[in-house]
mmCIF file of C-alpha atoms and ligand atoms in Angstrom:
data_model
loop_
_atom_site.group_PDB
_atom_site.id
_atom_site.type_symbol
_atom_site.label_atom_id
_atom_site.label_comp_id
_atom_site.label_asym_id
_atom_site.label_seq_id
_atom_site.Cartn_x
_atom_site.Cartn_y
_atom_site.Cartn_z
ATOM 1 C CA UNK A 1 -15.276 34.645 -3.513
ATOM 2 C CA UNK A 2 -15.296 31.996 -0.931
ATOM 3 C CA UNK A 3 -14.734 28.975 -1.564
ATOM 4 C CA UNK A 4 -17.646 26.115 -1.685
ATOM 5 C CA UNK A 5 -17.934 23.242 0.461
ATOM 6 C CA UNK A 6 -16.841 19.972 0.131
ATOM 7 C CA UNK A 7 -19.789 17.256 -0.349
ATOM 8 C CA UNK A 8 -19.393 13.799 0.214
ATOM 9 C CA UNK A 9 -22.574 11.300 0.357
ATOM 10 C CA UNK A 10 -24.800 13.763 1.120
ATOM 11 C CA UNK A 11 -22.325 16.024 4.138
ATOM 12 C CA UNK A 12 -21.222 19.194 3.122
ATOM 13 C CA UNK A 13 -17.804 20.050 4.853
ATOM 14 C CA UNK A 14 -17.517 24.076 4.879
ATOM 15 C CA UNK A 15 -14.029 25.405 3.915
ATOM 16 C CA UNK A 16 -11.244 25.073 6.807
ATOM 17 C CA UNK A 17 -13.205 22.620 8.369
ATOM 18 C CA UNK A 18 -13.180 18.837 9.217
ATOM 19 C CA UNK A 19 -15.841 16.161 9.140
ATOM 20 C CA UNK A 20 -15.901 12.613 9.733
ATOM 21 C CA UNK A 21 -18.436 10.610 7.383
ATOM 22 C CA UNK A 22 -20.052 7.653 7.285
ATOM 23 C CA UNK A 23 -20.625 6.513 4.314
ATOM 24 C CA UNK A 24 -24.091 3.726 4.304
ATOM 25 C CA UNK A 25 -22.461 0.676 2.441
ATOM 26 C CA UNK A 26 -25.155 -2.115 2.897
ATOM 27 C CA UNK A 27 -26.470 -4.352 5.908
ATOM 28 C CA UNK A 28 -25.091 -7.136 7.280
ATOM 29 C CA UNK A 29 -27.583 -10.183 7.410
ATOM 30 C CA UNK A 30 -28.682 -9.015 10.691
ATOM 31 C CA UNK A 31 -29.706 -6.086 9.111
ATOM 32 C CA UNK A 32 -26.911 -3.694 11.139
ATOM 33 C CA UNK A 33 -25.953 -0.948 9.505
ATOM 34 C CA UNK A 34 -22.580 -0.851 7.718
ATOM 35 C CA UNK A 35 -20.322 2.292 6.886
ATOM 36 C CA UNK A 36 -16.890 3.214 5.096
ATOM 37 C CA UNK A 37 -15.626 6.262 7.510
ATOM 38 C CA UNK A 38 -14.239 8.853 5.877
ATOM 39 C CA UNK A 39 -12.735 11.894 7.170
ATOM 40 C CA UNK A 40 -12.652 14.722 5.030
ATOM 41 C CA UNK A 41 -10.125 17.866 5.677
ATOM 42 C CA UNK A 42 -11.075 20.873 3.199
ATOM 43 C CA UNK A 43 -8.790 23.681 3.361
ATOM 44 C CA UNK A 44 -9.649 27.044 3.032
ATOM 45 C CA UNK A 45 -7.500 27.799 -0.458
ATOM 46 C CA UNK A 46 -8.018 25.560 -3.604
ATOM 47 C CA UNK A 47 -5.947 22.648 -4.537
ATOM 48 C CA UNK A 48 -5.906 18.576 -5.441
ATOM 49 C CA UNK A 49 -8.285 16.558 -3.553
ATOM 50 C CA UNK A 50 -6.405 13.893 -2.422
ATOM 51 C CA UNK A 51 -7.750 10.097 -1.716
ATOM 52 C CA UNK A 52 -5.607 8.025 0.871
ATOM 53 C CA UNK A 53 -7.167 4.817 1.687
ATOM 54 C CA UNK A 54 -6.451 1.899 3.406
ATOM 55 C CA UNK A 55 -7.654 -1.991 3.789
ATOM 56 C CA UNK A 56 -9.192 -2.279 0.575
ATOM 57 C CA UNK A 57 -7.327 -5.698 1.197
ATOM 58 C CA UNK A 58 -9.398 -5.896 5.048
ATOM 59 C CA UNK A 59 -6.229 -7.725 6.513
ATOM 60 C CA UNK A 60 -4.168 -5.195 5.317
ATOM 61 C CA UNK A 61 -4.465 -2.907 8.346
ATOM 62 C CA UNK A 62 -0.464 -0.835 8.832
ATOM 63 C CA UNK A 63 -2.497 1.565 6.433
ATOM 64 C CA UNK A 64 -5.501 1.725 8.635
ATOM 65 C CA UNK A 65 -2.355 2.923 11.303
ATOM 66 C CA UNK A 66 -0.884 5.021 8.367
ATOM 67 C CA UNK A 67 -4.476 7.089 8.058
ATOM 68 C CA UNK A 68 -4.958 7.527 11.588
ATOM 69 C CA UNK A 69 -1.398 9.531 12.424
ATOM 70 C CA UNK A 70 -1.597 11.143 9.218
ATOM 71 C CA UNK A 71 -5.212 12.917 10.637
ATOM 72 C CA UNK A 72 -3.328 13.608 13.957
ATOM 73 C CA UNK A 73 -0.654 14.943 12.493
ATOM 74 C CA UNK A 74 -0.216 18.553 12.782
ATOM 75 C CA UNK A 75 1.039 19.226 9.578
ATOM 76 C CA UNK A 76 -2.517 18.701 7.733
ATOM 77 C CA UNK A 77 -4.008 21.715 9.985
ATOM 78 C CA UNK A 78 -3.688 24.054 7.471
ATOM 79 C CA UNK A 79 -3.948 22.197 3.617
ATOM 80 C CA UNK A 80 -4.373 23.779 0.409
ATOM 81 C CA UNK A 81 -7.058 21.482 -1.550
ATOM 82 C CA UNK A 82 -8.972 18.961 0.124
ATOM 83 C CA UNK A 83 -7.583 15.609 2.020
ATOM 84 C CA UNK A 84 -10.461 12.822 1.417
ATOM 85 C CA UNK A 85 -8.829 9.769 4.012
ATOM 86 C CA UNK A 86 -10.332 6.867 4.339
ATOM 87 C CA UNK A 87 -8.776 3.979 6.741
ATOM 88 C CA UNK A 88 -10.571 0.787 6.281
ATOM 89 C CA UNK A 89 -12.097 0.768 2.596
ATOM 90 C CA UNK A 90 -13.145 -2.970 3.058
ATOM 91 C CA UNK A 91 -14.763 -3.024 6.036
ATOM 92 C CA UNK A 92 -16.715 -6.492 5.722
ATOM 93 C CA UNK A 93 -12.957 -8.219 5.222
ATOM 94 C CA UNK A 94 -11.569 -5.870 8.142
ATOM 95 C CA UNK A 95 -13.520 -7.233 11.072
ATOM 96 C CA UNK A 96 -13.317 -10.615 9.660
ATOM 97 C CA UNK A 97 -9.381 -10.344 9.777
ATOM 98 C CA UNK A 98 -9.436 -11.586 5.656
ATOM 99 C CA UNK A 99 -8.361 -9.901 2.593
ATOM 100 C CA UNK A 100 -11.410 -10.651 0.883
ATOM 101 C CA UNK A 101 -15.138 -9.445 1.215
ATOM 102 C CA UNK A 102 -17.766 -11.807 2.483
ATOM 103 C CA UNK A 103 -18.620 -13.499 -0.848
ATOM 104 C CA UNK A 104 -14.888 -14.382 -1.406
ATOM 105 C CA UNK A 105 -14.318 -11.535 -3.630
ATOM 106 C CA UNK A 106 -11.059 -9.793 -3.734
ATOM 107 C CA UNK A 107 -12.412 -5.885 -3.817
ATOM 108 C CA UNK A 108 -9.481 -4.582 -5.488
ATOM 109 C CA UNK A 109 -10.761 -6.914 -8.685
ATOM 110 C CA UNK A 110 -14.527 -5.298 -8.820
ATOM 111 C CA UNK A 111 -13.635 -2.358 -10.243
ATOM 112 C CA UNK A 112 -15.179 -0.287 -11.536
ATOM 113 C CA UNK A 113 -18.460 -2.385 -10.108
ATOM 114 C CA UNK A 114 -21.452 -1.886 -10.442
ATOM 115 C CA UNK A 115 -24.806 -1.034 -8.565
ATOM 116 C CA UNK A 116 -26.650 -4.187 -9.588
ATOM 117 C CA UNK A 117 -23.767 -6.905 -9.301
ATOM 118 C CA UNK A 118 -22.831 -8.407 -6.372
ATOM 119 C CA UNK A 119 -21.408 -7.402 -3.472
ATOM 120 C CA UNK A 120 -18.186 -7.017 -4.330
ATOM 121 C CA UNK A 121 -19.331 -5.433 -7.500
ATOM 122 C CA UNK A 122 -21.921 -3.374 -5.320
ATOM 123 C CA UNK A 123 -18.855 -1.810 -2.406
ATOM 124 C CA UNK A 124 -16.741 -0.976 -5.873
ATOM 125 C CA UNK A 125 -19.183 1.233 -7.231
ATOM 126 C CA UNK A 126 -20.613 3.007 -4.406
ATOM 127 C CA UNK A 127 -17.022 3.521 -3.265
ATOM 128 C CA UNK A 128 -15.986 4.907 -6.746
ATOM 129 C CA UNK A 129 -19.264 6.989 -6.742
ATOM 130 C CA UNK A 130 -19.258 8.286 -3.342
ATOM 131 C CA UNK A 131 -15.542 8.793 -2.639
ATOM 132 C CA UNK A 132 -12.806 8.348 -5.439
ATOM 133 C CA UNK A 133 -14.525 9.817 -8.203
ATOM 134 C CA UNK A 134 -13.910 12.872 -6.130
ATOM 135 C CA UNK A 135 -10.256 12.325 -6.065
ATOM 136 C CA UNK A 136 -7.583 13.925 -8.560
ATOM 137 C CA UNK A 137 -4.906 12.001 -6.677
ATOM 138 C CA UNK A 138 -4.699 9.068 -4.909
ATOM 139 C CA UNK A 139 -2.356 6.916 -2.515
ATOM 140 C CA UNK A 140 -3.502 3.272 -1.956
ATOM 141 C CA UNK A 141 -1.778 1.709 1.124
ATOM 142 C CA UNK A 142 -1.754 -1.868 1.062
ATOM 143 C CA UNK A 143 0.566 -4.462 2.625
ATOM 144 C CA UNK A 144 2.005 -8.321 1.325
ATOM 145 C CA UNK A 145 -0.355 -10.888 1.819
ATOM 146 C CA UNK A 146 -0.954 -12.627 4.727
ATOM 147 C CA UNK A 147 2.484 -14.435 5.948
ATOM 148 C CA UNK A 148 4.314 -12.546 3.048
ATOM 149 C CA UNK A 149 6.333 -8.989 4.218
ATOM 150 C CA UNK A 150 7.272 -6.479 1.742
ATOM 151 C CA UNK A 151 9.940 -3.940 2.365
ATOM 152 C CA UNK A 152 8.569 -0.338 1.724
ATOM 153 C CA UNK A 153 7.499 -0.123 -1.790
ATOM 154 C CA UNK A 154 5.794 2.516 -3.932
ATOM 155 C CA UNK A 155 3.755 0.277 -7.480
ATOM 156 C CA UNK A 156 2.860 2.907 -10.111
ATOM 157 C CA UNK A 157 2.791 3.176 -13.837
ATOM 158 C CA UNK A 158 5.715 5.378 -14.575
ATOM 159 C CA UNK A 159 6.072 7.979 -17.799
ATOM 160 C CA UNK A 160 9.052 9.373 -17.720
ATOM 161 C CA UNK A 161 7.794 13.155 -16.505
ATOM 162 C CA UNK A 162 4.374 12.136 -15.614
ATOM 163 C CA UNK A 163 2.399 13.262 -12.060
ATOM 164 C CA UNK A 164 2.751 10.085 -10.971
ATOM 165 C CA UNK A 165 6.469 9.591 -11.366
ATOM 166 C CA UNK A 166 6.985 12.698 -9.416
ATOM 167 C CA UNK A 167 4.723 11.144 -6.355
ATOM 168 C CA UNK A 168 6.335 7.743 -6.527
ATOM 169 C CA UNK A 169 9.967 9.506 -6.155
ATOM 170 C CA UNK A 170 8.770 11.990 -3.837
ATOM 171 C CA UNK A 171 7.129 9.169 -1.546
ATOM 172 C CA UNK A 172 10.764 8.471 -0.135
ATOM 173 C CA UNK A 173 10.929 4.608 -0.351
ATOM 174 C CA UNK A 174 13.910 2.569 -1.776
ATOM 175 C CA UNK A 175 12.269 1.049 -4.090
ATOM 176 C CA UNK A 176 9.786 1.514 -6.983
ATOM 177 C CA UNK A 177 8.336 -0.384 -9.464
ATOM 178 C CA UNK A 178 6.984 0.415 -12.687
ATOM 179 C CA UNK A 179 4.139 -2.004 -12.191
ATOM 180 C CA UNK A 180 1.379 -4.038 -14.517
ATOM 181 C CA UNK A 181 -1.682 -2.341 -14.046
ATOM 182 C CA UNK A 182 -3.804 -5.735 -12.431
ATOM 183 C CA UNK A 183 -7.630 -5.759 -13.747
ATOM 184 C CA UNK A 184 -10.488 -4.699 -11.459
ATOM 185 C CA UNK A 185 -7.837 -2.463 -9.068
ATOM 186 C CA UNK A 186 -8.475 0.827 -7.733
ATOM 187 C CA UNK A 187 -5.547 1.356 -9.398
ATOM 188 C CA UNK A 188 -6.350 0.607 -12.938
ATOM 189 C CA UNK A 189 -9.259 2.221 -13.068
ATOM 190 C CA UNK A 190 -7.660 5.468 -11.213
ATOM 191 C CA UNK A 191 -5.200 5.455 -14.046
ATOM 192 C CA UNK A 192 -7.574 4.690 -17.190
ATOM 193 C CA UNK A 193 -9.543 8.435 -15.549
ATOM 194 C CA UNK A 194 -6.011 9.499 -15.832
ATOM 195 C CA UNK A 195 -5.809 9.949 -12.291
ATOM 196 C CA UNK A 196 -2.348 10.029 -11.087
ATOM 197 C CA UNK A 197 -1.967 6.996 -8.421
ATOM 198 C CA UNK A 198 0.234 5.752 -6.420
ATOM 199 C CA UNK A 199 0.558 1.808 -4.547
ATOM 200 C CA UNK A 200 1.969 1.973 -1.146
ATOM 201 C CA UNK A 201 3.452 -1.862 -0.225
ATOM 202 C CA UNK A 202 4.582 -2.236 2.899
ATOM 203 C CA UNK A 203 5.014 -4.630 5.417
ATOM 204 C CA UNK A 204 2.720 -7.937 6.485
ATOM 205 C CA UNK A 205 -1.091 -8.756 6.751
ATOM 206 C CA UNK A 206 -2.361 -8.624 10.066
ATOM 207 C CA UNK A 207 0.893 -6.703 12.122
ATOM 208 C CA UNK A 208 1.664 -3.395 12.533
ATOM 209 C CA UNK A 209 5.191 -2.945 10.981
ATOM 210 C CA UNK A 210 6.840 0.113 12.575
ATOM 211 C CA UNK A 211 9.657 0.090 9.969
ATOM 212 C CA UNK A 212 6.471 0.022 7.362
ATOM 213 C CA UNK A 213 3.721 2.942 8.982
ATOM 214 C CA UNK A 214 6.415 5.449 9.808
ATOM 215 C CA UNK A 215 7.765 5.856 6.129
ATOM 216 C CA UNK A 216 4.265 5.818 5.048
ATOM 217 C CA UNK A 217 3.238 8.411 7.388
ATOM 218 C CA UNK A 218 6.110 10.662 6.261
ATOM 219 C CA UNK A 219 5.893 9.531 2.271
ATOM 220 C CA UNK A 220 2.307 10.896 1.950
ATOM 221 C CA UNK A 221 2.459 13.969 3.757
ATOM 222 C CA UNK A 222 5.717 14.220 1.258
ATOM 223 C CA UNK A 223 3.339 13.608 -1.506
ATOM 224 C CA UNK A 224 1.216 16.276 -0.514
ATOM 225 C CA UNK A 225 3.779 18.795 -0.705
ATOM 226 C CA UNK A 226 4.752 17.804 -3.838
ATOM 227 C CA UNK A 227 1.426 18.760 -4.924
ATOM 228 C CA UNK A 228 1.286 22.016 -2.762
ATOM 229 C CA UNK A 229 -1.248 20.905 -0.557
ATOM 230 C CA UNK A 230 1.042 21.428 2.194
ATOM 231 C CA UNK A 231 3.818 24.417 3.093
ATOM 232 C CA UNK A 232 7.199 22.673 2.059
ATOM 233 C CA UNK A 233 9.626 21.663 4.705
ATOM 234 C CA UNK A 234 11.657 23.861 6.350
ATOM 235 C CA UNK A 235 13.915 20.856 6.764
ATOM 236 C CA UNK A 236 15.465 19.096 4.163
ATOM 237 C CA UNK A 237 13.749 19.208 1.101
ATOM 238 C CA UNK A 238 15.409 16.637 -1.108
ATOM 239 C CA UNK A 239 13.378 13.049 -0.989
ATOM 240 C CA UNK A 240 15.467 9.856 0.656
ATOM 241 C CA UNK A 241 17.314 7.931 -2.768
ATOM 242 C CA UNK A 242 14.898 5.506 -3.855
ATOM 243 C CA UNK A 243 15.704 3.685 -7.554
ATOM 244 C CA UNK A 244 13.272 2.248 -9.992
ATOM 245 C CA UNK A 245 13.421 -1.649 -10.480
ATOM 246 C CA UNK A 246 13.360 -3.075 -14.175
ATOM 247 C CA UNK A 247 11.698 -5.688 -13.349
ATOM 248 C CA UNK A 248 10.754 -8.451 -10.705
ATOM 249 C CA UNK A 249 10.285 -12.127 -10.206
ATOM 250 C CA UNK A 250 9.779 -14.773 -7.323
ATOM 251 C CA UNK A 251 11.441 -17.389 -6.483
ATOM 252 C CA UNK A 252 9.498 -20.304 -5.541
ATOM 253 C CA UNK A 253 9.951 -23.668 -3.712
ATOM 254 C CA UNK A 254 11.446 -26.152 -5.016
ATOM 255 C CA UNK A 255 9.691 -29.232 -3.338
ATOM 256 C CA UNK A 256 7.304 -29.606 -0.553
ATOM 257 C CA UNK A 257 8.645 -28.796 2.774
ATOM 258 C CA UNK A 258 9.970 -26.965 5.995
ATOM 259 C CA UNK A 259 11.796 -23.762 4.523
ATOM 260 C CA UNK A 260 15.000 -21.916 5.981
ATOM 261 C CA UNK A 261 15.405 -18.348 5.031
ATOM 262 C CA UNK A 262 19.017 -17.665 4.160
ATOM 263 C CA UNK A 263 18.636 -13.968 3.358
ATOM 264 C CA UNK A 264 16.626 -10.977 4.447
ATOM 265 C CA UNK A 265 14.368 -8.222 3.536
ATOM 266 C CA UNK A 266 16.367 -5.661 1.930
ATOM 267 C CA UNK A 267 19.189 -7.913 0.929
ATOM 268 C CA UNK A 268 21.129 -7.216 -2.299
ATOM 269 C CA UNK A 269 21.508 -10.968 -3.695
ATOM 270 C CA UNK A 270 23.837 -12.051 -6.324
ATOM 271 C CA UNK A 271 22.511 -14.900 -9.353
ATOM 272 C CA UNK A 272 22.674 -18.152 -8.108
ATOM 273 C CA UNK A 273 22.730 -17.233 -4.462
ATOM 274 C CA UNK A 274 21.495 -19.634 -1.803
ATOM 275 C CA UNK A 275 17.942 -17.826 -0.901
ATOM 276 C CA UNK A 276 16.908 -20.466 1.339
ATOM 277 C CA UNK A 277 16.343 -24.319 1.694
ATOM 278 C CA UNK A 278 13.792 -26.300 2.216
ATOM 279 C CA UNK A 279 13.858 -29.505 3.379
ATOM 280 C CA UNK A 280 11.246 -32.722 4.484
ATOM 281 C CA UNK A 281 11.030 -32.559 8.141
ATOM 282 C CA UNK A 282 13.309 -35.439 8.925
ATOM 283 C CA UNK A 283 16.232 -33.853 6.540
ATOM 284 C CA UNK A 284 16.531 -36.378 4.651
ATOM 285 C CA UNK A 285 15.948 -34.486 1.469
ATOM 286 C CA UNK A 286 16.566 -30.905 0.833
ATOM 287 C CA UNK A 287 16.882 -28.668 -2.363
ATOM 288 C CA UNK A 288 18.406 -25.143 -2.296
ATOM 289 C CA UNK A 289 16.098 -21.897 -3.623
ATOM 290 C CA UNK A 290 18.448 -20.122 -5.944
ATOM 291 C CA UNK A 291 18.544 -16.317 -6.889
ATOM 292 C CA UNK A 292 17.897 -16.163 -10.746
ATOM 293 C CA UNK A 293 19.147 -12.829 -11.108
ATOM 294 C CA UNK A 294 21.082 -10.193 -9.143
ATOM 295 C CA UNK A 295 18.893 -7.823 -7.183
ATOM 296 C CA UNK A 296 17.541 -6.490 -3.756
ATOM 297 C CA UNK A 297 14.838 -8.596 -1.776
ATOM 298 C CA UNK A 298 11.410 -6.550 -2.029
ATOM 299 C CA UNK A 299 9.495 -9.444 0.031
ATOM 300 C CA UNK A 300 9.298 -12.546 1.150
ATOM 301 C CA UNK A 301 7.134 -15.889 3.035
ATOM 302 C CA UNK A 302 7.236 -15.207 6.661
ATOM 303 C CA UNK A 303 5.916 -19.148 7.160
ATOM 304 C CA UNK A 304 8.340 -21.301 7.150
ATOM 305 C CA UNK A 305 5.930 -23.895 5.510
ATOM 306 C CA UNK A 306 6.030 -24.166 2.147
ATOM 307 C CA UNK A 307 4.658 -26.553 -0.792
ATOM 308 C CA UNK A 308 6.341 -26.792 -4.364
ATOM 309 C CA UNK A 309 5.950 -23.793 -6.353
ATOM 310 C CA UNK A 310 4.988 -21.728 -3.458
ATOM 311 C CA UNK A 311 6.480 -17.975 -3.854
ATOM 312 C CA UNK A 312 9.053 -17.447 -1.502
ATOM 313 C CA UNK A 313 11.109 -14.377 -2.785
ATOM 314 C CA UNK A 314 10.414 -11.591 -4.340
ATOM 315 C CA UNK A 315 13.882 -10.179 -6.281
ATOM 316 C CA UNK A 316 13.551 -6.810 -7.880
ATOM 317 C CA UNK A 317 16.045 -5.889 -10.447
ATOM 318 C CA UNK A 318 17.595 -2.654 -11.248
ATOM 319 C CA UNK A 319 19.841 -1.233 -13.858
ATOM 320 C CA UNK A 320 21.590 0.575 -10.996
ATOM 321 C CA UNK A 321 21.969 -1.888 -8.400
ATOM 322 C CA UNK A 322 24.889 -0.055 -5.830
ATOM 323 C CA UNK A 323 22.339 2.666 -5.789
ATOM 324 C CA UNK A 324 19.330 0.595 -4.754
ATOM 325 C CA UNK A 325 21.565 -1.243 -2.505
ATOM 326 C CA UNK A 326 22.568 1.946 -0.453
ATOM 327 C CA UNK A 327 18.950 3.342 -1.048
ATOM 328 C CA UNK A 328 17.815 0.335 1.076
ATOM 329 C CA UNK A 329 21.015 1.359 3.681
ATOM 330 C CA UNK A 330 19.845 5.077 3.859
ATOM 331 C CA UNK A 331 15.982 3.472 4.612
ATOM 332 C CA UNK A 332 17.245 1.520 7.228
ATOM 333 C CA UNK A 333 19.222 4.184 9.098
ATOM 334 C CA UNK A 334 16.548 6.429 9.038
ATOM 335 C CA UNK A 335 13.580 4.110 10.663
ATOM 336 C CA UNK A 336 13.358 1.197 13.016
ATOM 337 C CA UNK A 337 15.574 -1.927 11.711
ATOM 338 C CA UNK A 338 13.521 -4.733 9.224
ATOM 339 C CA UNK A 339 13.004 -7.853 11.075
ATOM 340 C CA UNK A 340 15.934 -9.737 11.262
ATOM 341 C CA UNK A 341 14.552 -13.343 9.780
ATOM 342 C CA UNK A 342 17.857 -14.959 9.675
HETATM 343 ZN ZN1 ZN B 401 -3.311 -5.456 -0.877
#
């Protein structure tokens, strides 16, 4: 029996075929027409349907990048299942160049929403309806905030032996945490369906971080064989090392001031370790951020303007720290160099 179409607000996408969507979201004041596009790819043979989104945070954009080679690529021509991809979920925030939605909401806090709250509330819930109720898997690419870089991170909720903790190691990244589920996220209310997700972190708001899309590129389309919606690799099969943190915390500044970064993205730091000073801007006063733990950098302020308490440094720390070390090493040899902010 063949198989049935795909339907997705209202398009029905016939088996080994393609289909970008627009998806009505609401009207600006002007009364234009707004959309989420969606591309759907619905292969021929049964299997997951897969959600990979992007820009839910709409300054958030090297997984709008991520999206679009992932539909180019030719490895997606024939899948097994369905591939549901949506680049820009927050579409208001996107074209504003901000994280948030145009009533100051954060949209990965509405969930689940609802169709008669407020906007934020309103885009959760038609998004959840429309799009990733349909999904029994999904990736969420996201990036650090804006002037905050993250080095290539996979965020999940990891049982030993669970879906999930197959994706996150399959993804290929150095690093993983087993991370707090935060109210409202697609996320947490992915997981409490007991849909197996997955948080993509990588890179800065607003750029397009080579050394952040390529691994992402290349992580979900590893994903996706994982979960046989794509031939395995003829090449090496075995994912890059990555190691599971125990646990993170920032460092923040000390005093009001002009900060110096003294380490790097990546960088395996040792307790008490200089991170960085800050300093007034005639030097007459400084104070030294210190490392309160030994670990790897996972991200870090990009400005060097900083105000007392501000977080600075994010240190993940792991049981096995040689092996997260040379996890990072084995990223960085395989795609373009982290930016050097020494
Ligand atoms: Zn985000």
């Amino acid at each position: 029996m063949a198989r049935a179409p795909f339907e997705l607000a209202g398009v029905r996408v016939a088996p080994g075929s393609r289909a970008q969507i627009d998806v009505p979201i609401a009207k600006l004041y002007t009364h234009a027409p707004l959309h989420i596009p969606v591309e759907v790819v619905h292969g021929r043979q049964p299997g997951p349907v897969l959600l990979v989104c992007g820009a839910i945070h709409g300054d958030e954009i090297n997984g709008v990048e991520i999206v679009r080679r992932l539909l180019r690529s030719s490895s997606i021509r024939r899948v097994r299942g369905t591939l549901i991809a949506v680049p820009i979920v927050n579409v208001f925030g996107f074209v504003q160049h901000t994280r948030y939605l145009p009533d100051r909401r954060d949209l990965n806090r509405c969930f689940p929403g609802s169709e008669a709250g407020s906007l934020g509330s309103r885009v959760a819930a038609l998004f959840r309806e429309q799009i990733a109720d349909q999904a029994t898997h999904i990736i969420d690419l996201h990036t650090g905030a804006i002037h905050r870089t993250n080095l290539p991170q996979i965020r999940a909720q990891l049982q030993q032996g669970s879906e999930t903790a197959a994706m996150a190691e399959a993804f290929g990244v150095p690093v993983i945490l087993n991370a707090e589920l935060r109210e409202g996220s697609l996320r947490a209310y992915a997981q409490s369906r007991g849909v197996p997700v997955l948080t993509y972190e990588a890179g800065e708001a607003l750029r397009f971080d080579e050394w952040a899309i390529a691994p992402g590129v290349r992580g979900v389309l590893r994903v996706m064989r994982l979960l046989g919606m794509l031939s395995a690799s003829r090449r090496r099969s075995q994912p890059p090392a990555a190691e599971i943190a125990n646990g993170s915390s920032w460092a923040r500044a000390p005093i009001d001031g002009i900060l110096r970064p003294r380490t790097r993205l990546g960088a395996r730091v040792a307790k008490g370790q200089v991170l960085g000073v800050v300093a007034d801007p005639f030097g007459n006063s400084e104070d030294e951020i210190v490392a309160n733990a030994d670990g790897i950098v996972i991200g870090m302020s990009n400005l060097p303007l900083a105000n007392e308490g501000e977080a600075l440094f994010h240190v993940a720390r792991f049981d096995a720290i040689e092996e997260a070390e040379s996890a990072v090493e084995s990223f960085q040899s395989d795609y373009e160099p982290l930016p050097d902010t020494l």
